[in-house]
Amino acid sequence: MHSKTQEMSQVERSAIAKVSIRLVPFIALMFFINFLDRTAISFAGPNGMTADLALTAAQFGFAAGVFFFGYIVLEIPSNLALHKYGARRWLARIMVTWGIVALLFTWVSSATELYVLRFLLGVAEAGFFPGAILFLSMWVPARHRNKILALFYLAQPLTTVIGAPLAAMLIQAHGAFGLEGWRIMFFGVAIPAIVVGIVAWFYLVDRPDDAKWLTQDEKNWLNRELASEDRAKTAAHGRMTRLAFTDGRVWLLSVIYFGLIYGLYALAFFLPTIIAGFEAKFGTKFDVFDKGLITAIPYLPAAVALFFWSRDASKRGVKAWHIGIPALTGAVSIPIALYMGSPEATILVITVTACSIFAALPNFWAIPSRFLTGPAAAAGIALINTIGNIAGFAAPYITGLVKDSTGVYELPMFIVGGLLLLSAILAFSLSGRFQEPVATATAAAR
């Protein structure tokens, strides 16, 4: 009996290690490019685009947020299509499509064209993020899922750590090929999406049985574990897509995610603009590359916080407070940031906010797959992400609109804090509502 237990443990470790090495870094690279293309407008705005296109703060916020209109409309159908046709084909198709649209930003010439392209970018990207979450969730059993999702989610803060200086360097190539720097930046971040999307078609595999890099024992173990969980969730909650829309827990998670994403995108789209305002507020002088480096500062500690907070959640199992404490910390810190008396203090407090938001997100996404399976999982995860991405539109637009009305960013940041506080309160209410599935197949084998 002992040797059988040890054998199963070795197979489990090797299977999870191979999935972590073979799939997670590549999906994370796709996510890195995805988030960079989505937020490239935040770097372009204060570095020439806003002036060249004569945009107000509200117009800039609308352009940033209109992306989510097309994204929201097509997200659930896109995720159901991924479940039907397979992640390899669908994620590759999404990536190449958004890369082509992103490339067109190089030649945008008016606010109207900017709105149209941002809308089309949302249409093209629809389904990528929930599709990636669903894809990874279909490869590992629940007890390993939080670790896998945390490794995947590291790509998001690292997008800004690497992407902000990269965008700054591209912007500094102003005049090359007769283009403004911000246009060169759009071109430079679009090409990788097309290239990696083509590679994804040949690199990704849809299920363990298709993975030549797994041994037969590893395939059998993964299939047995995942099938056991699937049966348990189906018996308790069913596979039907409509259940995802009527389950109160899905809607509760959707509201929590709304607050988290509101904070994420308010920070992502307006932090470069806030940093650009340091000159007027504090009398500082920064060139474009300096601003890129300053923008990146909060996100490196955020990546570290994400890793260690998720590591703790993996050891203990995800608890309500793994989401609630970070959300509460972000709610308190974000309004305070704009009352600091120096650039250094402002960035320090914003860093606390970034750490809080990113610590909560991967732990949040470990929860839906605990009680949803099959098409219901595809629909439920997409629904939660869809509601969250309504915040993706609301955050930049409301932030810009209120800033235009008041002339300052303090009130918009209090709105961010209030929504993060709501997420924190609801997150603490999750305690005891979601239990991890029991790996009955392995237990029986042991």
Coordinates of N, CA, C and O in Angstrom, one line a residue, residues 367-438:
I367 N -11.9 30.0 -7.2 CA -13.2 29.7 -6.6 C -14.2 29.1 -7.6 O -14.9 28.1 -7.4
P368 N -14.5 29.8 -8.8 CA -15.6 29.4 -9.7 C -15.5 27.9 -10.1 O -16.5 27.2 -10.1
S369 N -14.3 27.4 -10.4 CA -14.2 26.0 -10.8 C -14.4 25.0 -9.7 O -14.4 23.8 -10.0
R370 N -14.6 25.5 -8.5 CA -14.9 24.5 -7.4 C -16.4 24.0 -7.5 O -16.7 23.0 -7.0
F371 N -17.2 24.8 -8.2 CA -18.6 24.3 -8.2 C -19.3 24.4 -9.6 O -20.4 24.0 -9.8
L372 N -18.5 24.8 -10.6 CA -19.0 24.8 -12.0 C -18.1 23.8 -12.8 O -16.9 23.7 -12.7
T373 N -18.8 23.2 -13.8 CA -18.1 22.2 -14.7 C -18.7 22.3 -16.1 O -19.8 22.7 -16.3
G374 N -17.9 21.8 -17.0 CA -18.4 21.7 -18.4 C -18.8 23.0 -19.0 O -18.2 24.0 -18.7
P375 N -19.9 23.0 -19.8 CA -20.4 24.3 -20.4 C -20.8 25.3 -19.3 O -20.7 26.5 -19.5
A376 N -21.3 24.8 -18.2 CA -21.6 25.8 -17.1 C -20.4 26.5 -16.6 O -20.4 27.7 -16.2
A377 N -19.2 25.8 -16.6 CA -18.0 26.5 -16.2 C -17.6 27.5 -17.2 O -17.2 28.7 -16.9
A378 N -17.7 27.2 -18.5 CA -17.4 28.1 -19.6 C -18.3 29.3 -19.5 O -17.8 30.5 -19.6
A379 N -19.6 29.1 -19.3 CA -20.5 30.3 -19.2 C -20.3 31.0 -17.9 O -20.4 32.3 -17.9
G380 N -20.2 30.3 -16.8 CA -20.0 31.0 -15.5 C -18.8 31.9 -15.4 O -18.9 33.0 -14.9
I381 N -17.6 31.3 -15.8 CA -16.4 32.1 -15.8 C -16.5 33.3 -16.7 O -16.1 34.4 -16.4
A382 N -17.1 33.1 -17.9 CA -17.3 34.2 -18.8 C -18.2 35.2 -18.3 O -18.0 36.4 -18.4
L383 N -19.3 34.8 -17.6 CA -20.2 35.8 -17.0 C -19.6 36.6 -15.9 O -19.7 37.9 -15.9
I384 N -18.8 36.0 -15.0 CA -18.1 36.7 -14.0 C -17.2 37.7 -14.6 O -17.1 38.9 -14.2
N385 N -16.4 37.3 -15.6 CA -15.5 38.2 -16.3 C -16.2 39.3 -17.0 O -15.7 40.4 -17.1
T386 N -17.3 39.0 -17.6 CA -18.1 40.0 -18.3 C -18.6 41.1 -17.4 O -18.4 42.3 -17.7
I387 N -19.1 40.7 -16.2 CA -19.6 41.7 -15.2 C -18.4 42.5 -14.8 O -18.4 43.8 -14.6
G388 N -17.3 41.9 -14.5 CA -16.1 42.6 -14.1 C -15.6 43.6 -15.2 O -15.2 44.7 -14.8
N389 N -15.7 43.2 -16.4 CA -15.3 44.1 -17.5 C -16.2 45.2 -17.8 O -15.8 46.1 -18.5
I390 N -17.4 45.2 -17.2 CA -18.2 46.4 -17.2 C -17.5 47.5 -16.4 O -17.5 48.7 -16.8
A391 N -16.8 47.0 -15.4 CA -16.0 48.0 -14.6 C -14.8 48.4 -15.4 O -14.3 49.5 -15.2
G392 N -14.3 47.6 -16.4 CA -13.3 48.0 -17.3 C -13.6 49.2 -18.1 O -12.8 50.1 -18.4
F393 N -14.9 49.3 -18.5 CA -15.4 50.5 -19.1 C -15.7 51.6 -18.1 O -15.2 52.8 -18.3
A394 N -16.3 51.3 -17.0 CA -16.8 52.3 -16.1 C -15.6 53.0 -15.4 O -15.6 54.3 -15.3
A395 N -14.5 52.3 -15.1 CA -13.4 52.9 -14.3 C -12.7 54.0 -15.1 O -12.6 55.1 -14.5
P396 N -12.2 53.8 -16.3 CA -11.6 54.9 -17.0 C -12.5 56.0 -17.4 O -12.2 57.2 -17.3
Y397 N -13.8 55.7 -17.8 CA -14.7 56.7 -18.2 C -15.1 57.6 -17.0 O -15.1 58.8 -17.1
I398 N -15.5 57.0 -15.9 CA -16.0 57.8 -14.8 C -14.8 58.5 -14.2 O -15.0 59.7 -13.8
T399 N -13.7 57.9 -14.1 CA -12.5 58.6 -13.6 C -12.2 59.9 -14.4 O -12.0 60.9 -13.9
G400 N -12.2 59.7 -15.7 CA -12.0 60.9 -16.6 C -13.1 61.9 -16.5 O -12.8 63.1 -16.5
L401 N -14.3 61.5 -16.5 CA -15.4 62.4 -16.4 C -15.4 63.2 -15.1 O -15.6 64.4 -15.1
V402 N -15.2 62.5 -14.0 CA -15.2 63.2 -12.7 C -14.0 64.1 -12.6 O -14.0 65.2 -12.0
K403 N -12.8 63.7 -13.1 CA -11.7 64.6 -13.1 C -11.9 65.8 -13.9 O -11.5 66.9 -13.5
D404 N -12.6 65.7 -15.1 CA -12.9 66.9 -15.9 C -13.8 67.8 -15.1 O -13.7 69.1 -15.2
S405 N -14.7 67.3 -14.3 CA -15.7 68.1 -13.6 C -15.1 68.7 -12.4 O -15.5 69.9 -12.0
T406 N -14.2 68.1 -11.7 CA -13.6 68.6 -10.5 C -12.2 69.2 -10.6 O -11.8 70.0 -9.8
G407 N -11.5 68.8 -11.7 CA -10.2 69.3 -11.9 C -9.1 68.5 -11.2 O -7.9 68.8 -11.4
V408 N -9.5 67.5 -10.4 CA -8.5 66.8 -9.6 C -8.9 65.3 -9.6 O -10.0 64.9 -10.0
Y409 N -8.0 64.4 -9.2 CA -8.2 63.0 -9.2 C -8.7 62.4 -7.8 O -8.9 61.2 -7.7
E410 N -8.8 63.3 -6.8 CA -9.1 62.8 -5.5 C -10.5 62.1 -5.4 O -10.6 61.0 -4.9
L411 N -11.6 62.7 -5.9 CA -12.9 62.1 -5.9 C -13.0 60.8 -6.7 O -13.5 59.8 -6.2
P412 N -12.4 60.8 -7.9 CA -12.4 59.5 -8.6 C -11.8 58.4 -7.8 O -12.2 57.2 -7.9
M413 N -10.7 58.7 -7.1 CA -10.0 57.6 -6.3 C -10.8 57.2 -5.1 O -10.8 56.1 -4.6
F414 N -11.7 58.1 -4.5 CA -12.6 57.7 -3.5 C -13.6 56.7 -4.0 O -14.1 55.8 -3.3
I415 N -14.1 56.9 -5.2 CA -15.0 56.0 -5.8 C -14.4 54.6 -6.0 O -15.0 53.6 -5.7
V416 N -13.1 54.6 -6.4 CA -12.4 53.3 -6.5 C -12.3 52.7 -5.1 O -12.6 51.5 -4.9
G417 N -12.0 53.5 -4.1 CA -11.9 52.9 -2.7 C -13.2 52.4 -2.2 O -13.3 51.3 -1.6
G418 N -14.3 53.0 -2.6 CA -15.6 52.6 -2.1 C -16.0 51.2 -2.8 O -16.6 50.3 -2.1
L419 N -15.7 51.0 -4.0 CA -16.0 49.8 -4.7 C -15.1 48.6 -4.2 O -15.6 47.5 -4.1
L420 N -13.8 48.9 -3.9 CA -13.0 47.9 -3.4 C -13.5 47.5 -2.0 O -13.4 46.4 -1.6
L421 N -14.0 48.5 -1.2 CA -14.5 48.2 0.1 C -15.7 47.2 0.0 O -15.9 46.3 0.8
L422 N -16.6 47.5 -1.0 CA -17.7 46.6 -1.2 C -17.3 45.2 -1.6 O -17.8 44.2 -1.0
S423 N -16.2 45.1 -2.4 CA -15.7 43.8 -2.7 C -15.1 43.1 -1.5 O -15.3 41.9 -1.3
A424 N -14.5 43.8 -0.6 CA -13.9 43.3 0.6 C -15.0 42.7 1.5 O -15.0 41.6 2.0
I425 N -16.1 43.5 1.7 CA -17.2 43.0 2.5 C -17.9 41.8 2.0 O -18.1 40.8 2.7
L426 N -18.1 41.7 0.7 CA -18.7 40.6 0.1 C -17.8 39.4 0.1 O -18.2 38.2 0.2
A427 N -16.5 39.6 -0.1 CA -15.5 38.5 -0.1 C -15.5 37.9 1.3 O -15.4 36.6 1.4
F428 N -15.5 38.6 2.4 CA -15.6 38.0 3.7 C -16.8 37.2 3.9 O -16.8 36.2 4.7
S429 N -17.9 37.5 3.2 CA -19.2 36.8 3.3 C -19.1 35.4 2.6 O -20.0 34.6 2.8
L430 N -18.0 35.2 1.8 CA -17.9 33.9 1.1 C -17.5 32.7 2.1 O -17.6 31.6 1.7
S431 N -17.0 33.1 3.2 CA -16.5 32.0 4.2 C -17.5 30.9 4.3 O -18.7 31.1 4.7
G432 N -17.0 29.7 4.0 CA -17.9 28.5 4.2 C -18.8 28.2 3.0 O -19.4 27.1 3.0
R433 N -18.9 29.0 2.0 CA -19.8 28.8 0.9 C -19.2 27.9 -0.2 O -20.0 27.4 -1.0
F434 N -17.9 27.9 -0.3 CA -17.3 27.2 -1.4 C -16.3 26.2 -0.8 O -15.3 26.5 -0.2
Q435 N -16.5 24.9 -1.1 CA -15.6 23.8 -0.6 C -14.9 23.2 -1.8 O -15.5 23.1 -2.9
E436 N -13.6 22.9 -1.6 CA -12.9 22.3 -2.7 C -13.4 20.9 -3.0 O -13.7 20.2 -2.0
P437 N -13.5 20.5 -4.3 CA -13.9 19.2 -4.6 C -13.0 18.1 -4.0 O -11.8 18.3 -3.9
V438 N -13.5 17.0 -3.6 CA -12.7 15.9 -3.1 C -12.2 15.0 -4.3 O -13.0 14.7 -5.1

